Every structure is written in structure tokens, then in C-alpha cells.
Short mmCIF file of C-alpha atoms in Angstrom, two decimals:
data_model
loop_
_atom_site.label_atom_id
_atom_site.label_comp_id
_atom_site.label_asym_id
_atom_site.label_seq_id
_atom_site.Cartn_x
_atom_site.Cartn_y
_atom_site.Cartn_z
CA MET A 1 26.70 -70.07 127.50
CA ASP A 2 25.86 -73.73 128.11
CA LYS A 3 28.70 -76.19 128.23
CA GLN A 4 29.11 -78.50 125.24
CA ASN A 5 28.56 -82.21 125.84
CA ILE A 6 31.32 -84.49 124.57
CA PHE A 7 30.78 -88.23 124.77
CA VAL A 8 33.86 -90.44 125.01
CA VAL A 9 33.53 -94.14 124.21
CA GLY A 10 35.35 -96.09 126.93
CA LEU A 11 36.17 -93.03 129.05
CA ASN A 12 38.39 -94.00 131.98
CA ASP A 13 39.85 -91.99 134.88
CA PHE A 14 43.26 -91.78 133.21
CA ASN A 15 41.84 -90.07 130.12
CA ARG A 16 39.33 -87.98 132.06
CA ALA A 17 42.20 -86.37 133.97
CA ARG A 18 44.01 -85.55 130.72
CA LEU A 19 40.89 -84.21 129.04
CA SER A 20 40.38 -81.77 131.92
CA GLY A 21 43.68 -80.11 130.98
CA LEU A 22 42.78 -79.36 127.35
CA ARG A 23 42.38 -75.83 126.06
CA GLY A 24 38.73 -74.87 126.44
CA ALA A 25 37.98 -77.78 128.78
CA GLU A 26 36.17 -75.46 131.17
CA ASP A 27 33.46 -75.14 128.50
CA TYR A 28 32.97 -78.91 128.09
CA HIS A 29 31.18 -81.69 129.92
CA PHE A 30 32.82 -85.08 129.25
CA HIS A 31 30.52 -88.11 129.47
CA GLY A 32 31.42 -91.78 129.26
CA VAL A 33 29.74 -94.16 126.81
CA ILE A 34 30.41 -97.91 127.29
CA GLU A 35 32.35 -98.94 130.39
CA PRO A 36 36.13 -98.69 129.92
CA ALA A 37 36.66 -102.33 130.98
CA GLU A 38 34.71 -103.40 127.88
CA VAL A 39 37.32 -101.89 125.57
CA TYR A 40 40.52 -101.89 127.63
CA ASP A 41 40.54 -105.08 129.67
CA THR A 42 39.17 -107.69 127.29
CA GLU A 43 39.74 -109.30 123.94
CA VAL A 44 36.04 -110.12 123.49
CA PHE A 45 34.08 -107.42 121.65
CA PRO A 46 30.31 -107.93 121.22
CA ILE A 47 30.30 -104.90 118.97
CA GLU A 48 26.71 -105.07 117.71
CA ASP A 49 25.47 -105.05 121.29
CA MET A 50 27.95 -102.30 122.21
CA VAL A 51 26.69 -100.07 119.38
CA LYS A 52 23.09 -100.64 120.48
CA ARG A 53 23.83 -99.85 124.11
CA ALA A 54 25.86 -96.76 123.20
CA GLY A 55 22.98 -95.57 121.03
CA LYS A 56 20.51 -96.11 123.87
CA THR A 57 22.71 -94.11 126.27
CA LEU A 58 22.89 -91.23 123.81
CA GLU A 59 19.17 -91.35 123.01
CA GLU A 60 18.30 -91.09 126.69
CA PHE A 61 20.60 -88.13 127.32
CA ASP A 62 18.62 -85.01 128.20
CA GLY A 63 20.70 -82.38 126.46
CA SER A 64 22.68 -81.60 123.33
CA ILE A 65 25.03 -84.18 121.86
CA ASP A 66 27.84 -81.99 120.54
CA ALA A 67 30.58 -84.55 119.88
CA ILE A 68 31.27 -88.28 120.11
CA VAL A 69 34.93 -89.28 120.31
CA GLY A 70 37.22 -92.16 121.21
CA TYR A 71 40.93 -92.86 121.56
CA MET A 72 41.04 -96.61 121.11
CA ASP A 73 41.61 -98.82 118.11
CA PHE A 74 39.07 -101.53 117.40
CA PRO A 75 36.28 -101.70 118.47
CA VAL A 76 35.98 -98.04 119.45
CA SER A 77 37.38 -96.58 116.22
CA THR A 78 34.88 -98.47 114.07
CA MET A 79 31.93 -97.64 116.33
CA LEU A 80 32.42 -93.89 115.97
CA PRO A 81 31.28 -93.44 112.32
CA LEU A 82 28.10 -95.40 113.08
CA LEU A 83 27.29 -93.37 116.18
CA CYS A 84 28.28 -90.02 114.70
CA ASP A 85 26.19 -90.62 111.59
CA ARG A 86 23.19 -91.54 113.71
CA PHE A 87 23.42 -88.52 116.02
CA GLY A 88 24.64 -85.95 113.50
CA THR A 89 28.10 -85.31 114.93
CA ARG A 90 31.40 -85.02 113.05
CA THR A 91 33.88 -87.67 112.04
CA THR A 92 35.15 -89.29 108.87
CA SER A 93 33.00 -91.69 106.84
CA LEU A 94 32.93 -95.40 107.65
CA GLU A 95 34.26 -96.25 104.19
CA SER A 96 37.25 -93.90 104.46
CA LEU A 97 37.99 -95.30 107.91
CA LEU A 98 37.89 -98.88 106.61
CA LYS A 99 40.30 -97.95 103.81
CA CYS A 100 42.76 -97.53 106.67
CA GLU A 101 41.70 -100.30 109.07
CA HIS A 102 41.02 -103.16 106.64
CA LYS A 103 44.65 -104.02 105.95
CA TYR A 104 44.08 -105.48 102.48
CA TRP A 105 41.86 -102.60 101.31
CA SER A 106 44.37 -100.18 102.79
CA ARG A 107 47.24 -101.67 100.80
CA LEU A 108 45.16 -101.56 97.62
CA VAL A 109 44.44 -97.83 97.95
CA GLN A 110 48.03 -97.13 99.02
CA ARG A 111 49.26 -98.88 95.88
CA GLU A 112 47.16 -96.54 93.74
CA VAL A 113 49.09 -93.42 94.80
CA ILE A 114 52.29 -94.35 96.69
CA GLY A 115 53.04 -97.82 95.37
CA ASN A 116 56.83 -97.41 95.60
CA TYR A 117 56.60 -96.98 99.37
CA ILE A 118 54.74 -100.15 100.36
CA PRO A 119 55.87 -103.79 100.58
CA ARG A 120 54.68 -106.64 98.39
CA PHE A 121 51.58 -108.19 99.93
CA THR A 122 48.85 -110.76 99.48
CA ALA A 123 45.78 -111.87 101.41
CA PHE A 124 45.23 -115.49 102.45
CA ASP A 125 42.75 -117.64 104.32
CA PRO A 126 44.38 -119.12 107.45
CA PHE A 127 41.96 -122.05 107.27
CA ASP A 128 43.19 -122.96 103.78
CA ASP A 129 45.57 -125.93 104.08
CA ASP A 130 47.33 -124.73 100.90
CA ALA A 131 47.76 -121.15 102.15
CA LEU A 132 51.57 -121.29 102.18
CA ALA A 133 51.67 -122.45 98.55
CA HIS A 134 49.30 -119.65 97.53
CA ILE A 135 51.51 -117.10 99.27
CA GLY A 136 54.50 -118.41 97.33
CA GLN A 137 52.58 -118.15 94.07
CA SER A 138 52.04 -114.44 94.79
CA GLY A 139 55.81 -113.88 94.74
CA LEU A 140 56.41 -113.74 98.49
CA TYR A 141 59.14 -115.96 99.93
CA PHE A 142 60.71 -116.44 103.35
CA PRO A 143 61.04 -114.37 105.38
CA PHE A 144 57.71 -112.57 105.44
CA PHE A 145 55.29 -111.22 108.03
CA VAL A 146 51.73 -112.39 108.67
CA LYS A 147 48.92 -110.64 110.54
CA PRO A 148 45.11 -110.61 110.50
CA ILE A 149 43.22 -108.39 108.06
CA LYS A 150 42.11 -106.53 111.16
CA SER A 151 44.30 -106.70 114.22
CA SER A 152 44.41 -104.87 117.52
CA GLY A 153 47.79 -103.72 118.74
CA SER A 154 50.50 -106.25 117.85
CA ARG A 155 48.37 -109.32 118.55
CA LEU A 156 48.66 -112.28 116.19
CA GLY A 157 51.51 -110.77 114.18
CA PHE A 158 54.35 -113.15 113.33
CA ARG A 159 57.61 -113.12 111.42
CA ILE A 160 57.77 -116.25 109.28
CA ASP A 161 61.21 -117.66 108.44
CA SER A 162 60.29 -121.26 107.69
CA PRO A 163 57.38 -123.65 107.06
CA GLU A 164 57.55 -124.57 110.73
CA ASP A 165 57.08 -120.92 111.74
CA PHE A 166 54.11 -120.68 109.40
CA ALA A 167 52.50 -123.82 110.83
CA SER A 168 52.92 -122.52 114.37
CA ALA A 169 51.46 -119.12 113.47
CA ILE A 170 48.54 -120.67 111.60
CA ALA A 171 47.66 -122.83 114.60
CA GLN A 172 47.41 -119.75 116.81
CA LEU A 173 45.60 -117.71 114.17
CA ARG A 174 42.98 -120.41 113.67
CA GLU A 175 42.41 -120.57 117.41
CA GLU A 176 42.15 -116.84 118.09
CA ILE A 177 41.26 -114.91 114.92
CA GLY A 178 37.52 -115.32 115.49
CA LEU A 179 37.72 -113.00 118.50
CA ILE A 180 38.21 -110.08 116.16
CA SER A 181 36.97 -111.34 112.78
CA GLU A 182 33.37 -111.79 113.90
CA PRO A 183 32.90 -108.26 115.31
CA PHE A 184 34.86 -106.74 112.43
CA ASN A 185 32.63 -108.48 109.91
CA PHE A 186 29.64 -106.81 111.57
CA ILE A 187 31.26 -103.46 110.82
CA LEU A 188 32.03 -104.47 107.23
CA ASP A 189 28.35 -105.29 106.74
CA GLN A 190 27.47 -101.66 107.49
CA ALA A 191 29.73 -100.25 104.75
CA ASP A 192 29.72 -99.87 100.96
CA ILE A 193 32.69 -102.05 100.00
CA PRO A 194 33.99 -103.11 96.56
CA PRO A 195 33.44 -106.82 95.75
CA GLU A 196 37.17 -107.62 95.65
CA VAL A 197 37.51 -106.26 99.19
CA ARG A 198 34.31 -107.78 100.54
CA ALA A 199 35.59 -111.22 99.49
CA VAL A 200 38.48 -110.73 101.93
CA ASP A 201 36.63 -110.45 105.23
CA GLY A 202 37.85 -110.29 108.82
CA GLY A 203 38.71 -113.98 108.86
CA PHE A 204 41.52 -113.50 106.35
CA CYS A 205 45.15 -112.62 106.96
CA MET A 206 47.86 -110.65 105.23
CA ALA A 207 51.31 -111.83 104.21
CA GLU A 208 53.75 -109.02 103.56
CA GLU A 209 57.35 -108.58 102.53
CA ILE A 210 59.58 -107.87 105.52
CA ILE A 211 60.31 -104.17 105.87
CA GLY A 212 62.24 -102.46 108.58
CA GLY A 213 64.53 -99.72 109.69
CA TRP A 214 63.99 -96.73 111.92
CA GLN A 215 60.30 -96.83 112.86
CA CYS A 216 58.25 -93.74 113.56
CA THR A 217 54.67 -92.48 113.64
CA VAL A 218 53.33 -89.36 111.94
CA GLU A 219 50.47 -87.95 114.00
CA GLY A 220 48.05 -85.85 111.97
CA TYR A 221 44.50 -84.82 111.23
CA VAL A 222 42.29 -83.72 108.36
CA HIS A 223 40.03 -80.69 108.81
CA GLU A 224 37.67 -79.71 105.99
CA GLY A 225 39.87 -81.54 103.47
CA ARG A 226 43.17 -80.06 104.68
CA VAL A 227 45.71 -82.63 105.87
CA ASN A 228 47.96 -81.48 108.71
CA PRO A 229 50.76 -83.75 110.04
CA TYR A 230 51.74 -82.05 113.33
CA GLY A 231 54.27 -84.34 115.02
CA ILE A 232 56.51 -87.37 114.46
CA VAL A 233 57.27 -89.86 117.24
CA ASP A 234 60.08 -92.42 117.03
CA SER A 235 59.30 -96.05 117.98
CA LEU A 236 62.35 -97.82 119.39
CA ARG A 237 62.44 -101.60 119.90
CA TYR A 238 64.33 -103.91 122.21
CA PRO A 239 67.42 -105.36 120.50
CA ARG A 240 66.76 -108.35 118.20
CA VAL A 241 63.00 -108.59 118.98
CA LEU A 242 59.80 -106.95 117.75
CA SER A 243 58.71 -105.61 121.15
CA PHE A 244 58.67 -101.84 121.68
CA LEU A 245 61.06 -100.31 124.20
CA CYS A 246 60.17 -96.62 123.90
CA TYR A 247 58.23 -93.97 122.01
CA HIS A 248 60.43 -90.87 121.72
CA TYR A 249 59.25 -87.35 120.88
CA PRO A 250 60.28 -85.28 118.97
CA SER A 251 61.66 -87.55 116.25
CA ARG A 252 65.39 -87.65 115.69
CA LEU A 253 65.05 -88.59 112.01
CA PRO A 254 66.75 -86.36 109.41
CA GLU A 255 64.56 -83.42 108.44
CA ASN A 256 64.35 -84.44 104.79
CA ILE A 257 63.06 -87.90 105.76
CA GLN A 258 60.46 -86.37 108.07
CA THR A 259 59.37 -84.07 105.24
CA ARG A 260 59.02 -87.00 102.83
CA MET A 261 56.90 -88.93 105.32
CA CYS A 262 54.61 -85.94 105.82
CA GLU A 263 54.23 -85.55 102.04
CA LEU A 264 53.35 -89.23 101.63
CA THR A 265 50.87 -88.96 104.48
CA THR A 266 49.17 -85.96 102.88
CA THR A 267 48.94 -87.66 99.48
CA LEU A 268 47.44 -90.83 100.93
CA MET A 269 44.88 -89.28 103.27
CA ARG A 270 43.60 -86.99 100.52
CA HIS A 271 43.27 -89.97 98.19
CA ILE A 272 41.34 -91.96 100.78
CA GLY A 273 38.89 -89.12 101.37
CA TYR A 274 39.51 -89.17 105.11
CA ASP A 275 38.16 -85.97 106.69
CA ASN A 276 37.40 -84.20 109.97
CA ALA A 277 39.20 -86.74 112.13
CA ALA A 278 42.61 -87.54 113.57
CA PHE A 279 44.89 -90.34 112.39
CA ASN A 280 48.45 -91.57 112.59
CA VAL A 281 50.63 -93.28 110.00
CA GLU A 282 53.48 -95.64 110.88
CA PHE A 283 56.60 -95.60 108.70
CA PHE A 284 60.04 -97.19 108.49
CA TRP A 285 63.15 -95.46 107.21
CA ASP A 286 65.69 -97.97 105.87
CA GLU A 287 68.82 -95.90 106.44
CA VAL A 288 71.07 -98.22 104.42
CA GLN A 289 68.96 -97.97 101.27
CA ASN A 290 67.62 -94.51 102.16
CA ARG A 291 64.15 -95.89 101.54
CA VAL A 292 60.88 -95.00 103.25
CA TRP A 293 58.23 -97.68 103.83
CA LEU A 294 54.63 -97.14 104.94
CA LEU A 295 53.68 -99.74 107.55
CA GLU A 296 50.05 -98.93 108.40
CA VAL A 297 47.44 -96.23 109.02
CA ASN A 298 45.55 -95.89 112.33
CA THR A 299 42.29 -93.97 112.52
CA ARG A 300 42.90 -92.25 115.86
CA ILE A 301 45.54 -90.48 117.84
CA SER A 302 47.86 -92.73 119.80
CA GLN A 303 46.94 -92.70 123.49
CA SER A 304 50.51 -93.72 124.21
CA HIS A 305 51.62 -90.35 122.82
CA CYS A 306 49.24 -88.16 124.85
CA ASP A 307 51.56 -87.55 127.78
CA ILE A 308 54.66 -87.03 125.66
CA PHE A 309 52.90 -84.38 123.55
CA GLU A 310 51.82 -82.68 126.76
CA LYS A 311 55.36 -82.77 128.11
CA VAL A 312 56.91 -81.30 124.94
CA ASP A 313 54.16 -79.23 123.29
CA GLY A 314 52.14 -78.21 126.34
CA VAL A 315 48.89 -80.17 125.94
CA SER A 316 47.83 -83.72 125.18
CA HIS A 317 47.00 -84.20 121.53
CA GLN A 318 43.55 -85.31 122.63
CA GLN A 319 43.02 -81.63 121.90
CA VAL A 320 43.02 -82.52 118.20
CA THR A 321 40.29 -85.14 118.51
CA VAL A 322 38.01 -82.95 120.62
CA ASP A 323 38.40 -79.85 118.45
CA LEU A 324 37.73 -81.78 115.24
CA ALA A 325 34.65 -83.47 116.71
CA LEU A 326 33.30 -80.01 117.58
CA GLY A 327 33.94 -78.76 114.05
CA GLN A 328 36.88 -76.56 115.03
CA SER A 329 40.36 -76.28 113.60
CA PRO A 330 42.58 -77.91 116.27
CA ASP A 331 44.14 -75.53 118.79
CA MET A 332 47.30 -77.60 119.26
CA PRO A 333 50.36 -75.74 120.64
CA HIS A 334 53.95 -76.45 119.60
CA ARG A 335 56.98 -76.75 121.91
CA GLU A 336 55.25 -75.01 124.82
CA GLY A 337 55.74 -77.86 127.30
CA LYS A 338 58.06 -78.25 130.29
CA PHE A 339 60.50 -80.63 128.60
CA ALA A 340 62.57 -80.64 125.41
CA VAL A 341 62.07 -84.39 124.88
CA ALA A 342 59.78 -87.06 126.29
CA GLY A 343 59.24 -90.79 126.03
CA LYS A 344 56.91 -93.60 126.91
CA PHE A 345 58.86 -96.67 128.02
CA PHE A 346 57.64 -100.28 128.11
CA TYR A 347 59.01 -102.23 131.06
CA ARG A 348 58.84 -105.84 129.82
CA VAL A 349 59.72 -109.41 130.59
CA PHE A 350 60.36 -111.98 127.90
CA PHE A 351 58.82 -115.08 129.49
CA ASP A 352 56.41 -117.45 127.80
CA ASP A 353 54.32 -117.19 130.97
CA ALA A 354 54.59 -116.69 134.74
CA THR A 355 52.56 -115.80 137.81
CA VAL A 356 53.15 -112.35 139.30
CA THR A 357 53.98 -112.56 143.01
CA ARG A 358 55.09 -108.96 143.67
CA VAL A 359 54.68 -105.52 142.10
CA PRO A 360 56.25 -102.24 143.24
CA GLU A 361 54.57 -100.78 146.33
CA THR A 362 52.79 -97.41 146.13
CA GLN A 363 55.46 -95.75 148.27
CA GLU A 364 58.19 -97.07 145.97
CA LEU A 365 56.45 -95.57 142.94
CA GLU A 366 55.87 -92.27 144.73
CA ALA A 367 59.56 -92.06 145.64
CA LEU A 368 60.53 -92.56 142.00
CA THR A 369 58.13 -89.90 140.73
CA ARG A 370 59.51 -87.46 143.29
CA GLU A 371 63.06 -88.19 142.16
CA PHE A 372 62.15 -87.83 138.47
CA PRO A 373 59.61 -84.96 138.24
CA GLY A 374 56.90 -85.33 135.64
CA THR A 375 57.19 -89.12 135.57
CA VAL A 376 54.03 -91.24 135.35
CA ILE A 377 54.22 -94.98 136.15
CA ASP A 378 51.25 -97.16 135.22
CA VAL A 379 51.68 -100.74 136.50
CA GLN A 380 49.78 -103.23 134.33
CA VAL A 381 49.82 -106.33 136.56
CA GLU A 382 48.92 -107.35 140.09
CA PRO A 383 49.99 -110.17 142.41
CA GLY A 384 48.43 -113.51 141.56
CA GLN A 385 47.93 -112.67 137.89
CA ARG A 386 49.15 -114.94 135.09
CA LEU A 387 50.98 -113.00 132.41
CA SER A 388 49.14 -114.96 129.71
CA GLU A 389 45.90 -113.37 130.96
CA LEU A 390 47.04 -109.86 130.03
CA PRO A 391 45.10 -108.43 127.05
CA GLU A 392 46.64 -106.68 124.03
CA GLN A 393 50.17 -108.10 124.31
CA ASP A 394 52.53 -108.77 121.42
CA SER A 395 53.59 -112.31 120.57
CA TYR A 396 57.02 -112.11 122.23
CA SER A 397 56.82 -110.38 125.63
CA PHE A 398 54.63 -108.96 128.40
CA ALA A 399 54.50 -105.26 129.37
CA LEU A 400 54.51 -105.02 133.16
CA ALA A 401 54.45 -101.23 133.35
CA TYR A 402 54.25 -98.12 131.18
CA ILE A 403 56.50 -95.22 132.17
CA TRP A 404 56.24 -91.70 130.76
CA MET A 405 59.20 -89.39 131.38
CA GLY A 406 60.49 -86.02 130.20
CA ALA A 407 64.00 -84.56 130.12
CA ASP A 408 66.17 -81.81 128.67
CA SER A 409 67.88 -84.16 126.21
CA SER A 410 67.54 -87.64 124.74
CA GLU A 411 70.66 -88.77 126.57
CA GLN A 412 69.29 -87.62 129.92
CA LEU A 413 65.93 -89.23 129.18
CA GLU A 414 67.55 -92.61 128.50
CA GLU A 415 69.75 -92.38 131.60
CA ASN A 416 66.79 -91.44 133.82
CA TYR A 417 64.83 -94.43 132.57
CA ARG A 418 67.73 -96.81 133.19
CA GLN A 419 68.00 -95.60 136.77
CA LEU A 420 64.26 -95.89 137.32
CA ALA A 421 63.95 -99.34 135.70
CA ASP A 422 66.72 -100.71 137.90
CA ARG A 423 64.60 -99.90 140.94
CA LEU A 424 61.29 -101.34 139.77
CA VAL A 425 60.97 -104.69 141.54
CA PHE A 426 58.61 -107.34 140.18
CA GLU A 427 58.74 -110.96 141.28
CA PHE A 428 57.33 -114.14 139.72
CA SER A 429 56.70 -117.83 140.25
CA ASP A 430 55.90 -120.66 137.84
CA VAL A 431 58.04 -119.07 135.16
CA VAL A 432 57.80 -120.69 131.72
CA GLY A 433 60.41 -119.92 129.06
#
């Protein structure tokens, strides 16, 4: 039997190693489409050109094209329906994907079926000098949150507590929103979109009521119309800031809250018409009011969760994406891993900017991974680099390293990370803030 050819947009060495450990991987050939640096190490996305070049690579391939997949948010997620439609492979429709990724359209369809679980919201033009007044006329008042109609990671998201905050955010949005609005508008032009949504293109922003609480992510997929949420990961933040500290799996939320989130997820994804693809949905549980809020829907698995699913369940949940793309019901195990709990930690600094002068040496990292078996440390900076040059950062901090760890309990996991973090030595010069 010939091996099946699976094309991965932006395939890098880190993901190739994980893909080789999937169930059935011995029967697959994994091929890269588009260099990983074009989707991981930049904030400039010439997406029309990228789609053309990806199509040319696939056209010139001498063999079967059995699946086309990706694990990144924009631009990869939005390229997949175009490529899959052209080459006859499986994924969800472009329109159903955009009902998740276009934040205004997403809120509109959410309101149709789960309106009690979403915040008040309105769209606005950041280049409108009267934008703040229009937001107030919609019934939103300080504090509120603003973000682009299409964002990548946590970029250009701001909490607004005053007119001064809004002015500062608008200045940055006007300067940077074009980096993503222009390529996103190319994608919108390929889709069948209602007029009220088309009028709110990638250059617009969202203002939303502040929601919060215990944050988590429901990872799931839809196969032949059947929605299956298969795992919930907690998202823990640093105290008093919006920056993530850790993703923790399995969730420690009460079982009834987890069940409600899975029910809401199933209702929404069916309503959208999303099918034959993976997704994840981010929620908050306000423990004081015992209220669940839906934050947003992502049209992919979370790469950040791959290692922690492998540690706890026995295989990276990339398994889900590959199986679906091949037309198979996902062969995802449950609690067959080496650890009871696992986490991805974000080692951060809260400067406005700085130059990196030292990062941990290879032998230092190797000593730590020997001391804490199963640990993976991925340093994100190098000496001489300005922190402000790092792509895909939030508006409040810089992630210097990602650390994945497993343990027998949540308490042991947290203690192991504290010990490890104390021994990671970074140094800086020209520190600002």
C-alpha cells in the first residue's frame, strides 16, 4: 500500500517531530508547503502570493494529494479552505470558517443561538474620529475591550478604562491594523458574505463588554456533522495583567461547568455549519455569578496544547487534524499518557523594550530537562535581539521561553516550574519600562 501524502502549510521541524509520533504515521508522508518562517516569524502576510505559491507547489507534486492541513491561525487557517477546495481534499467551508474568524460575524451568529452567553458588542472604524461616541451610543461604557475584526494571537487587543486609553489604542491600531486587514480582506473577497458583514471589513475593530473569570479552551472537532469536544484546557494568567502564565490540562473546572461549555460548543458549531475540521472555543466562567461567557472560536487545534495532550492522553492532538483531513473519525486516545497533568508555561518579562544580552546555554537547558523528565524548553530570543522585534506578542509583555512540563499532580507541576524558572538566566541591556 502506498503511503498517503499529507501537506502541512508552514511545516517546521518542531511539528514534523510531533507528527512522526501520531498513530498511523508510518503510513504517511508529510510534506511542507510555504516556508515556516513566512507564517511563524513575521507579521507581514502576502496571502494572495502565498496561496498562489502553495497552489503551484501542489500542482507540481508528482503523486496523490491526500490531505492539506495546518496548525496556525491567520494566515494559514484561512488559506486551507481555498487550497482544499481547489485540490479536492477535506476541510470545512470558507464561509463556516469565517463565521468563526471574522469577529463581528462570529458574534452575530453566536447571538442567534447562545445570546445569553456572549458580551455586548459593536463594530467600529478606528479611523473614525467619532468612534468613541459611536461606541457609547451602542450602549457600551468604560471599561470595555477593543480588538481588530481579525487579530492574530493577542496582538492589538486593549482594555479601555478611559478616553486616554482609547486614544492610545487607536493610535497603535491605525499604525498597525493594515498588516492584517489587507490580507484578510483578500480572503473575504473569496467568500459569500452577507451585506451587513461585508460592510465591516478587516480594517474595522470590535468593542466588547469586559468579561472575565476562569478562562479555558474547549478543544473539539466536527466529523460528518457530529460535534465532539474532547478536552478542556485551563488558561491561567499572571496576576493583575492579561498575559498568560500557563495552559493546564486537564481542566480543574467543576464538571457541571465543563458540561455546559461542551453543550454550548456543540450548539454553536452545528449552527455555523462547521464540518470535517478541528476547532477550539475559548470560554470564561465567572465563579461569583456562576455565569459562562464565550470569548471566541478558533478554527484549528491549539499548537500550544499539542505537547500537553501527548503527555496526558498519549498522543498530540494533531492526530485529530490529520485524521479529519483524511476523512477518518479521529483516533484520539484518552488518559494514556505518562503524566496525570501537564502544562505549557510562558516565561515572560514585563518591559516596554530591551536588548537581550544573554540566554540560557544549551548545557543549562539540558541539565534542566534531565532533572525534570519530559520537559521541553523552547527559547524564543537570542543575544542582540530587541524584544520589540518579537512577532506575535501581547500588548503587555514579552515571552522569552515556552516550557512544557508534566507531573503527577497540579501542585507538583507548579512547584517544578517554579524551580525551573528560578534557574533560567536571561540578561538585558537598554531596558525601557
